[in-house]
XYZ file of C-alpha atoms in Angstrom:
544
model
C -0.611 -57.628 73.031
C -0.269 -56.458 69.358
C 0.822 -53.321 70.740
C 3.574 -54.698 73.064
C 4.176 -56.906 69.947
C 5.073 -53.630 67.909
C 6.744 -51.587 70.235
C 9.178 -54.593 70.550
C 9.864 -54.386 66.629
C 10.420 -51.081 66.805
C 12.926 -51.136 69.250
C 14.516 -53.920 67.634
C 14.484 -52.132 64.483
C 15.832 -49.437 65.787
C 18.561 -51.287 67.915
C 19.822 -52.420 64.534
C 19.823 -49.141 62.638
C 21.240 -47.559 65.527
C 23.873 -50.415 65.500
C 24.880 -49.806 61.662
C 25.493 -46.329 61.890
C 27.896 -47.478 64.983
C 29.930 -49.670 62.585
C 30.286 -46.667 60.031
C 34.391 -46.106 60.783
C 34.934 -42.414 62.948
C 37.515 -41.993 59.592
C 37.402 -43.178 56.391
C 40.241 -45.664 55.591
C 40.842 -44.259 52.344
C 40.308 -40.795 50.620
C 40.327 -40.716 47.335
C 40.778 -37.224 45.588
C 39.994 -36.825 41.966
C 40.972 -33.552 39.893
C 40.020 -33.365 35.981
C 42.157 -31.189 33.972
C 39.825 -28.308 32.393
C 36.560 -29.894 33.333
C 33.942 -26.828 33.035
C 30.939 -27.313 35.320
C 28.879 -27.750 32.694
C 30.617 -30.680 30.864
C 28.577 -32.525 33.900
C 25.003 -31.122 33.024
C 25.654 -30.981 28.905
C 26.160 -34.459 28.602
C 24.338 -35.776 32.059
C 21.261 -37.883 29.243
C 24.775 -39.804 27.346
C 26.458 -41.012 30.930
C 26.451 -44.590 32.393
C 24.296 -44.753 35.550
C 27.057 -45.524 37.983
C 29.825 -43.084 37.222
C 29.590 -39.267 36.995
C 25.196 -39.617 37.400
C 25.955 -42.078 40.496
C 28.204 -39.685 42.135
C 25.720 -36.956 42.075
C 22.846 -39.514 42.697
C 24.058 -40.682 46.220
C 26.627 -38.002 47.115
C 26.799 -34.041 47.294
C 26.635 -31.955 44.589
C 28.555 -28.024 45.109
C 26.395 -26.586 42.051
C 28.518 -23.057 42.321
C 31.900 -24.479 43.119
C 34.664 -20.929 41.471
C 38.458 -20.269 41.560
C 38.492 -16.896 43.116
C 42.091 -16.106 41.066
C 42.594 -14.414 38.310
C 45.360 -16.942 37.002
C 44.322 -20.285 37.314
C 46.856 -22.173 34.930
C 47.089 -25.894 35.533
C 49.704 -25.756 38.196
C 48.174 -23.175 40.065
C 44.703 -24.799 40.426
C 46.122 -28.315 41.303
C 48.012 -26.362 43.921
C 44.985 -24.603 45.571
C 43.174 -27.482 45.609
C 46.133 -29.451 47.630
C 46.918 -26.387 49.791
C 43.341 -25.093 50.525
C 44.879 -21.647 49.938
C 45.378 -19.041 46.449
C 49.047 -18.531 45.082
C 49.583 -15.160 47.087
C 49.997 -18.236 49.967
C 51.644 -20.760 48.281
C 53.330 -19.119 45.669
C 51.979 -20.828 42.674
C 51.661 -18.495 39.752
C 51.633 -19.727 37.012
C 52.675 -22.852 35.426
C 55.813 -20.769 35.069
C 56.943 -17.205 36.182
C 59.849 -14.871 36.151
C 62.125 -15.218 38.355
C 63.814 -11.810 39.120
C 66.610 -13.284 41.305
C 67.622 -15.748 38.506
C 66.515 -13.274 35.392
C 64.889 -15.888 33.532
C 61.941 -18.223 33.548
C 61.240 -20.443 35.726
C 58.714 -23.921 35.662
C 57.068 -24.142 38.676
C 58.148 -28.187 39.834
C 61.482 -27.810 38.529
C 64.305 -28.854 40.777
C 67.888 -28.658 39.943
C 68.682 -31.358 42.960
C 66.042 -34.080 41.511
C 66.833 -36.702 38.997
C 64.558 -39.215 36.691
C 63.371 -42.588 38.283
C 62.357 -45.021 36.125
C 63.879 -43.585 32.680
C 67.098 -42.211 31.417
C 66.062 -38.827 30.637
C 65.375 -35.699 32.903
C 61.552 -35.877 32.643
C 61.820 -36.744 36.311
C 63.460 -33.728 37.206
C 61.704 -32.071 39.304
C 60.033 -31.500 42.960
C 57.550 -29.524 45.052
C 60.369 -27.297 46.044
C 59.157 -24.208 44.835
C 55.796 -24.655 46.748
C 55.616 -22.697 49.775
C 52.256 -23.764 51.484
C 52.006 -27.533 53.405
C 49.468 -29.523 51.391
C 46.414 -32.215 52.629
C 48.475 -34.776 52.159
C 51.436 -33.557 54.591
C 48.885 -32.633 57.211
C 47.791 -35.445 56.704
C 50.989 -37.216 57.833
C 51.592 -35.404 60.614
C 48.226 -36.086 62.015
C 49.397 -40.007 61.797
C 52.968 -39.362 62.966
C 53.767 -40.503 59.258
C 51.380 -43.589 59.613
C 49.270 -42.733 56.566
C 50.168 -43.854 52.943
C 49.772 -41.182 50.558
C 50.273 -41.987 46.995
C 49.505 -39.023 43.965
C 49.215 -40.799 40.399
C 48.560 -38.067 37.012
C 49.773 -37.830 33.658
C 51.352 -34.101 34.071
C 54.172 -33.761 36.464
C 53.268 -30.513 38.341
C 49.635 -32.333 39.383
C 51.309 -35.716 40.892
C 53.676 -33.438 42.455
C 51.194 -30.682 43.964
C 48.536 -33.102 44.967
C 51.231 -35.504 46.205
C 52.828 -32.954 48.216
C 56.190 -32.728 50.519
C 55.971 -36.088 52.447
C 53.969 -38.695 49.709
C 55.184 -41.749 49.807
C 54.941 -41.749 46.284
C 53.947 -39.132 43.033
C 54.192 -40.858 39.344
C 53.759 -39.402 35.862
C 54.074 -39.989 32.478
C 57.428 -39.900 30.578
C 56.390 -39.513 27.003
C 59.537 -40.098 25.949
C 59.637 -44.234 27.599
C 56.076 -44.147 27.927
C 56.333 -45.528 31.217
C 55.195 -44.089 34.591
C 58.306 -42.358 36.547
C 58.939 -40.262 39.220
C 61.464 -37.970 41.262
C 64.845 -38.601 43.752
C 62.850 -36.782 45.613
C 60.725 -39.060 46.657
C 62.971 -42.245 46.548
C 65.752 -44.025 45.388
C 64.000 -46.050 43.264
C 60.961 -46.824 41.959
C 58.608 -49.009 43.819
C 58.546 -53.119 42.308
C 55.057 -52.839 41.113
C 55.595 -49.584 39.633
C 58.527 -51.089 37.428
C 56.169 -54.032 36.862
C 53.293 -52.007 35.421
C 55.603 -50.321 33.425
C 57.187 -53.488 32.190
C 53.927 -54.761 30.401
C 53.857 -52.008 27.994
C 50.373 -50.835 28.643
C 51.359 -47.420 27.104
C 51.713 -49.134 23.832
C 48.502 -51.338 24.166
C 46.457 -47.875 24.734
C 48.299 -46.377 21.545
C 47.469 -49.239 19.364
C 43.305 -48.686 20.546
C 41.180 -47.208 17.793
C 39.569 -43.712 18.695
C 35.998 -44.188 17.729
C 32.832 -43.084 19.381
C 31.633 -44.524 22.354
C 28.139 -43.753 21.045
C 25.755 -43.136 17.766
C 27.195 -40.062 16.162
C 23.722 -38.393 16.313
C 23.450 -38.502 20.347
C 26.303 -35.761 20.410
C 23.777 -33.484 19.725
C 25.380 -30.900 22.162
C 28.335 -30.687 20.376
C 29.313 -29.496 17.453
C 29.506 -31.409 14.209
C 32.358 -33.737 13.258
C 35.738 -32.135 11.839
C 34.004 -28.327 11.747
C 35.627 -25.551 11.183
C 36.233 -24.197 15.205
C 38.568 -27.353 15.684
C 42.602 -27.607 15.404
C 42.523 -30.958 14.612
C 45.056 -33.112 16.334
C 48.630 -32.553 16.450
C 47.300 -29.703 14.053
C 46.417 -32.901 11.569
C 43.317 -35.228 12.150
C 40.065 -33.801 13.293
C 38.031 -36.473 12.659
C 36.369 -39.806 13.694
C 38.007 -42.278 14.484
C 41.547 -42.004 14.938
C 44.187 -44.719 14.669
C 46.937 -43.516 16.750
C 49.024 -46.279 16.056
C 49.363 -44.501 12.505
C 49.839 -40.580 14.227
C 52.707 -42.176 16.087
C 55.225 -41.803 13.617
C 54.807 -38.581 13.887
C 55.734 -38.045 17.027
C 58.241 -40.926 17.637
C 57.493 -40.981 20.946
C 54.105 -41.521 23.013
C 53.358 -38.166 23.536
C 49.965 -38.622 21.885
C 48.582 -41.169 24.729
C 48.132 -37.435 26.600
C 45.490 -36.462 24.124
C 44.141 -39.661 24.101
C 41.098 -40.669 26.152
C 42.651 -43.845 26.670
C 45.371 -42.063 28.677
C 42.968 -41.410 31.361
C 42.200 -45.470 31.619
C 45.564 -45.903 31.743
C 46.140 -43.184 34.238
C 43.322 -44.965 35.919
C 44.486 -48.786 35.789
C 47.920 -47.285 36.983
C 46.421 -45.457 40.401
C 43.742 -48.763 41.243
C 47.236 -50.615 40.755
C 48.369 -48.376 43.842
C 45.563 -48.969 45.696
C 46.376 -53.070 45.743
C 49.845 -52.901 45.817
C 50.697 -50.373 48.472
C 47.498 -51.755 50.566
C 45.738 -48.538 50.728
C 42.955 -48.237 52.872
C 43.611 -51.830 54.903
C 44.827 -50.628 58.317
C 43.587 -48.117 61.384
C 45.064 -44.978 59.408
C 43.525 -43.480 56.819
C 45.044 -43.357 53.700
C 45.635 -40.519 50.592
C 45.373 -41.685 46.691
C 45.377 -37.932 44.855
C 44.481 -38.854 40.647
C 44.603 -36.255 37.772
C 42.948 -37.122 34.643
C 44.967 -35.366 32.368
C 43.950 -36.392 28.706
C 41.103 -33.565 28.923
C 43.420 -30.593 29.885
C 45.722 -31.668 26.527
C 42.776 -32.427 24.642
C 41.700 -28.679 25.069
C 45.055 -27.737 23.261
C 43.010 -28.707 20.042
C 39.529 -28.871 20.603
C 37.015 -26.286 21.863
C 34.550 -27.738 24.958
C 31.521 -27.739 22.105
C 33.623 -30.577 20.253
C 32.298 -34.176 19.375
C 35.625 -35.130 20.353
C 35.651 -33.552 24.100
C 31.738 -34.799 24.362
C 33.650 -38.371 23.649
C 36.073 -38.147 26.032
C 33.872 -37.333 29.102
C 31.576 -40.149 27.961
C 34.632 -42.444 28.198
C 35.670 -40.521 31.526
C 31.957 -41.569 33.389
C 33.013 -44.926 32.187
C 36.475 -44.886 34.254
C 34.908 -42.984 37.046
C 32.267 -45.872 37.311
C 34.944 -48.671 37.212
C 37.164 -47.065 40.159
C 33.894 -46.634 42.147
C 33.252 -50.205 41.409
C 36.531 -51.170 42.463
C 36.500 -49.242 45.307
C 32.973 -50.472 46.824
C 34.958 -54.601 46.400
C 38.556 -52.951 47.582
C 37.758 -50.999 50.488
C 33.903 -51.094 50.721
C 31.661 -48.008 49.837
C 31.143 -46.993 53.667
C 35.101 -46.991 54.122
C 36.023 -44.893 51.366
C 35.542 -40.908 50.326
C 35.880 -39.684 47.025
C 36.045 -35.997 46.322
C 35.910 -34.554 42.218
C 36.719 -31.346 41.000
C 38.358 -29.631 38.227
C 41.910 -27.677 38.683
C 40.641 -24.873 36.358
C 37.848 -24.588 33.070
C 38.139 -24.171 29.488
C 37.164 -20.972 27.368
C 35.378 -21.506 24.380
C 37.254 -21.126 21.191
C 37.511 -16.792 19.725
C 35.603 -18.568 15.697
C 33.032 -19.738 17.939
C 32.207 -16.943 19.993
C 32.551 -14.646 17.126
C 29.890 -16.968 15.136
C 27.282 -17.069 18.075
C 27.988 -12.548 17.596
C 29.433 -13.132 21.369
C 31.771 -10.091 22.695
C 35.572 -11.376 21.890
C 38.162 -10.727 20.048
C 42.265 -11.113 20.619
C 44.734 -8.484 23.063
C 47.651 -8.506 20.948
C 50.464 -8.336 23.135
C 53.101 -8.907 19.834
C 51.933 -5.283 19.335
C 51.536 -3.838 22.764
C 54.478 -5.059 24.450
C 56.921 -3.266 22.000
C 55.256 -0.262 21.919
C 54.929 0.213 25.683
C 58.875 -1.076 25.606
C 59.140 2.048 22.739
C 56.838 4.410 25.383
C 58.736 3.529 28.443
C 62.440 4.525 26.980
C 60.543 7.849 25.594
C 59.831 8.798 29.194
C 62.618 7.334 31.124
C 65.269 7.279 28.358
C 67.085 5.130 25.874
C 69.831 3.429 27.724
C 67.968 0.498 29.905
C 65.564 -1.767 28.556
C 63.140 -1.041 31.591
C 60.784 -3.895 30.678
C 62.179 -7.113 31.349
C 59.974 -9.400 30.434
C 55.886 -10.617 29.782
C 54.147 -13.396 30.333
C 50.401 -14.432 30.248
C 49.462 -10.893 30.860
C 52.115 -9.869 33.593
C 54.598 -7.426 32.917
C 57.831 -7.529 34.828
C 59.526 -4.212 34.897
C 63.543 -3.793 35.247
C 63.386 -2.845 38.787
C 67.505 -2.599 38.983
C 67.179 -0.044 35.849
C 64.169 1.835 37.644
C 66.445 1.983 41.097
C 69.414 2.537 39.196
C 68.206 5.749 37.279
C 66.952 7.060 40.812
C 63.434 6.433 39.129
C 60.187 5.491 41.606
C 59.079 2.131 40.959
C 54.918 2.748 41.432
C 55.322 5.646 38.968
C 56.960 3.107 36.207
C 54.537 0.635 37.324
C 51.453 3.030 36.881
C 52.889 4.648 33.710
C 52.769 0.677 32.357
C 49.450 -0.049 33.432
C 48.321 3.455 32.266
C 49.557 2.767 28.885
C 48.167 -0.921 28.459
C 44.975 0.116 29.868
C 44.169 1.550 26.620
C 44.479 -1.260 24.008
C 41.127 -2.379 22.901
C 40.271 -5.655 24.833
C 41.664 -4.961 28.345
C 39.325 -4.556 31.218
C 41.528 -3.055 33.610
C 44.799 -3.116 35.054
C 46.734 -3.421 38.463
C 50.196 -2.688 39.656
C 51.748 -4.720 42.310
C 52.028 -1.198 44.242
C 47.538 -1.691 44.135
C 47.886 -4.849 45.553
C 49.829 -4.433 48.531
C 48.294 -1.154 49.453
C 44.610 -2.442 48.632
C 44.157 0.507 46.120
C 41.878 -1.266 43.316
C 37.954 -1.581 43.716
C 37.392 -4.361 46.042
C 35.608 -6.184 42.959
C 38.044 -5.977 40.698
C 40.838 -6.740 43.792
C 40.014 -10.024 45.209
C 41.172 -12.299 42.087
C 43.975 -10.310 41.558
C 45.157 -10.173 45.333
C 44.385 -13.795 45.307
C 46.940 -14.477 42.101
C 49.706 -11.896 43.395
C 52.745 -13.094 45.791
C 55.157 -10.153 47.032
C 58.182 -12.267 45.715
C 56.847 -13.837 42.217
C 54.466 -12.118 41.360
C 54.857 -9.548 38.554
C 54.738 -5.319 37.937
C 51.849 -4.822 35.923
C 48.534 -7.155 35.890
C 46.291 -6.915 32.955
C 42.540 -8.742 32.933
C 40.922 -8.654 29.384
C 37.424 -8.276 28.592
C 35.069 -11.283 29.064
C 35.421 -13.727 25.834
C 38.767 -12.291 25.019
C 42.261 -14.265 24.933
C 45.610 -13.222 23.425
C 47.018 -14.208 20.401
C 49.698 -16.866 20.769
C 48.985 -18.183 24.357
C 50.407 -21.023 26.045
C 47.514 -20.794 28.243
C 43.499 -19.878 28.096
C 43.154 -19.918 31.816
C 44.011 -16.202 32.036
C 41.224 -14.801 33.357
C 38.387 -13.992 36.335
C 35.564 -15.277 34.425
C 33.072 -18.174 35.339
C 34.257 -20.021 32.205
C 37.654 -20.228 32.888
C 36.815 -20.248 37.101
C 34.075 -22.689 37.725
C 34.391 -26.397 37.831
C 32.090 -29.329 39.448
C 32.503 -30.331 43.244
C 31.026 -33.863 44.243
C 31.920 -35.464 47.199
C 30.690 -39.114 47.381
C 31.244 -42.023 49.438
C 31.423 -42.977 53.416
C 29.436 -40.807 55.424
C 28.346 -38.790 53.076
C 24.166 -38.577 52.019
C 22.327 -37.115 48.835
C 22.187 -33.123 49.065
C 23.232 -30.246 46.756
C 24.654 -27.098 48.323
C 23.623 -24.156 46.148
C 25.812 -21.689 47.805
C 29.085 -20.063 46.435
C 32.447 -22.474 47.291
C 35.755 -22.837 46.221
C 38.164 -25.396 45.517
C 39.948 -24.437 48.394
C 37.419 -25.183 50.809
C 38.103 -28.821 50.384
C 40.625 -29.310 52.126
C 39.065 -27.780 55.311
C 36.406 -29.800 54.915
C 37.788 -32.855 55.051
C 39.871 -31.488 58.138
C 36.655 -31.216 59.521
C 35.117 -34.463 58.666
C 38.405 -36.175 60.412
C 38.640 -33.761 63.329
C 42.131 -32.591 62.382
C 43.867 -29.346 62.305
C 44.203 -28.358 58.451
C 46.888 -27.638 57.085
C 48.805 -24.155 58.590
C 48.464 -22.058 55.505
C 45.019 -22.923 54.525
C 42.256 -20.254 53.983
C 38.976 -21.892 52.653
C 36.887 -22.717 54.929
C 34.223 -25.867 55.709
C 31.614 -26.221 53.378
C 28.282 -26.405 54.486
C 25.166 -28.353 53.395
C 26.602 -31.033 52.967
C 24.703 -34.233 54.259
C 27.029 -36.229 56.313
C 25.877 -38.842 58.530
């Protein structure tokens, strides 16, 4: 009898388990995608004893953990990474390059969400000016609405215009950034005629100004930052080139500015970005029908933050710390919104952060600075040696691309992979630079394959540039706009955690990329990814 008496309890047991996994929805109703400027895989083990329990540490607790998650490009700027995440594809698909790149048709610069068709929503300047135009690869969130015939709601929410606009994609229903100018939360013709009400409503209760009036102080006892440096040392800028040290009254760094450009190197502008995007969530009604629904957020504040302090910083430590805290109030909000089995959350970074050249040199690490004020004019000096005096025959460099004057080159009856290896030739020699590619390597597959794949990766036939140069590890260039320049695991690797619906504890050890993801969650919803992706499905993860 007792035995009957079990087996029936067991059966009814698992009748019920068997019944809850039923109820677990085929599709989550919401994804939520979030991308940290600049976060380095280790700001997530450095600082793992100083988090809260239920952001960054509960994300890795009950989700998946990609412990080897790397960029595979050589020139993963901020544009270009938020791009290959979207895409699931490097620029040589989209045609990302660089936050800007020279355009050869145009002879001059151009940014890579500009738009000359777009105008401002929500403020009277031409902050707003801009568009996914220039993107040449479908991203998640279009696939996304074609798999719904246009059902889904996808909404992209970050501080810096070219991540709203890559992660929102062609067809979002809406992307938003900051104006520093209004300091209020606008957005392209592109996608609209006008602002949405609650968007104009948010902005109306001057949160921007609230943040900018908070005091910058530590979030904990100065001596738990023991893996950072020491306030206001010596490797630091300082902010604005001024203040580089606790706390910091904003309200009084305002004036110098006259504007709120400073809410971008605040911590506080990631709450805001985050009180902004959970504002999406409850006015747009994500996640409350059959279709599953896009929200894309970049936390900005850490990317500008890097502009003036190094990744061993008190200040950086601080702003993570205060990161886990918004991470573990949207997951919060989430689990009461939508419910924790109806919602998937993926984070990454869109690129890392070198240390700083003082610090390196004081820890007797190889560095030291290419200096292309030198270089460039003596290869421009080499070049009209060889090829004569009356063309310029360099047209321009940026971020360690040379474009050549291919007109010139044609024009004088010269061959363009001579010029280009006579370049590289001559760079390759200036103390700091690894190696060198022409464009004429990458197209033909000339280089050793393990120098070639980041490179290949970076290059597109019609943006890319003449002459590629990769520096040493530890080294930068003097006067860069940008220290994501290079193949290196500082620069390339970022966290992945994926967290959320079906999803179980595991870690997955093996090599990914940021492009993966978007294949992956193709695969999780059983729908075809997007046409130009090339990442493929992680696995190891747990899923149930």
């Amino acid at each position: 009898m007792k035995n009957r008496l079990f087996v029936v309890l067991m059966c009814l047991s698992l009748g019920i388990l068997a019944q809850e996994k039923k109820e677990l929805p085929a599709r989550p109703k919401l994804i939520v995608g979030i991308v940290v400027e600049h976060m380095r895989y280790d700001y997530l083990t450095r600082f793992w004893d100083q988090y809260d329990h239920d952001g960054f540490r509960r994300m890795v607790r009950e989700g998946a953990l990609c412990k080897n998650t790397v960029f595979e490009n050589a020139y993963n700027q901020d544009a270009v990474g938020y791009a290959s995440i979207s895409t699931g594809t490097y620029p040589s698909r989209h045609g990302i390059v660089g936050n800007s790149w020279y355009d050869r048709f145009a002879q001059r610069m151009r940014y890579s969400v500009e738009d000359v068709h777009s105008k401002t929503l929500g403020a009277a300047n031409d902050n707003g000016n801009f568009a996914p135009t220039l993107l040449l690869a479908p991203t998640f969130a279009d696939a996304l609405k074609l798999n719904t015939m246009g059902r889904a709601k996808v909404f992209a929410v970050a501080m810096k215009e070219s991540g709203a606009i890559f992660m929102g994609g062609n067809a979002a229903d809406g992307a938003f950034w900051f104006d520093p100018k209004s300091g209020k939360w606008i957005s392209s013709s592109f996608y609209g005629s006008e602002l949405p009400y609650w968007v104009t409503r948010f902005n109306d209760r001057n949160e921007s100004q609230l943040a900018l009036d908070k005091k910058w102080e530590l979030e904990l006892p100065a001596d738990q930052y023991y893996m950072s440096l020491p306030d206001a040392n010596e490797f630091e800028v300082g902010l604005m080139g001024y203040k580089k040290a606790f706390p910091y009254f904003f309200a009084d760094l305002k004036g110098r500015t006259n504007d709120f450009s400073l809410l971008r190197y605040s911590p506080y502008g990631n709450t805001y970005t985050r009180d902004f995007a959970l504002s999406a969530v409850i006015n747009e009604k994500l996640g409350k029908d059959h279709d599953t629904d896009l929200l894309m957020v970049g936390f900005s504040a850490t990317g500008f933050l890097g502009e003036y302090y190094p990744p061993n910083s008190m200040e950086m430590q601080d702003a993570y710390l205060k990161l886990d805290k918004d991470i573990g109030y949207m997951l919060r909000f989430l689990d009461q919104q939508i419910g924790k089995d109806n919602y998937l959350v993926f984070l990454t970074g869109n690129t890392g952060e070198p240390q700083s050249q003082a610090w390196l040199r004081k820890m007797k690490q190889p560095t030291g600075l290419f200096n292309q004020n030198t270089a460039i004019p003596l290869l421009r000096s080499y070049i009209k040696a060889l090829y004569g005096q009356k063309a310029e025959w360099v047209k321009g460099y940026n971020e360690l691309q040379v474009y050549l004057d291919r007109d010139a080159i044609w024009a004088a009856g010269k061959s363009l992979e001579e010029v280009q290896l006579r370049v590289a030739d001559f760079l390759s020699t200036f103390e700091g630079v690894a190696y060198t590619a022409t464009a004429t390597d990458l197209q033909r597959g000339n280089m050793n394959r393990s120098a070639m794949l980041e490179l290949e990766n970076s290059y597109h036939p019609k943006r890319g540039a003449d002459v590629y140069l990769v520096l040493q590890p530890g080294w930068g260039q003097t006067n860069e706009t940008t220290g994501q320049n290079s193949p290196y695991s500082d620069q390339t690797q970022v966290p992945l955690i994926w967290f959320g619906w079906k999803i179980r504890p595991s870690v997955v050890e093996s090599q990914v990329s940021p492009i993966d993801i978007v294949p992956t969650i193709a695969s999780m919803l059983n729908m075809a990814k997007p046409s130009a992706t090339t990442g493929g499905v992680i696995h190891g993860i747990s899923v149930e």
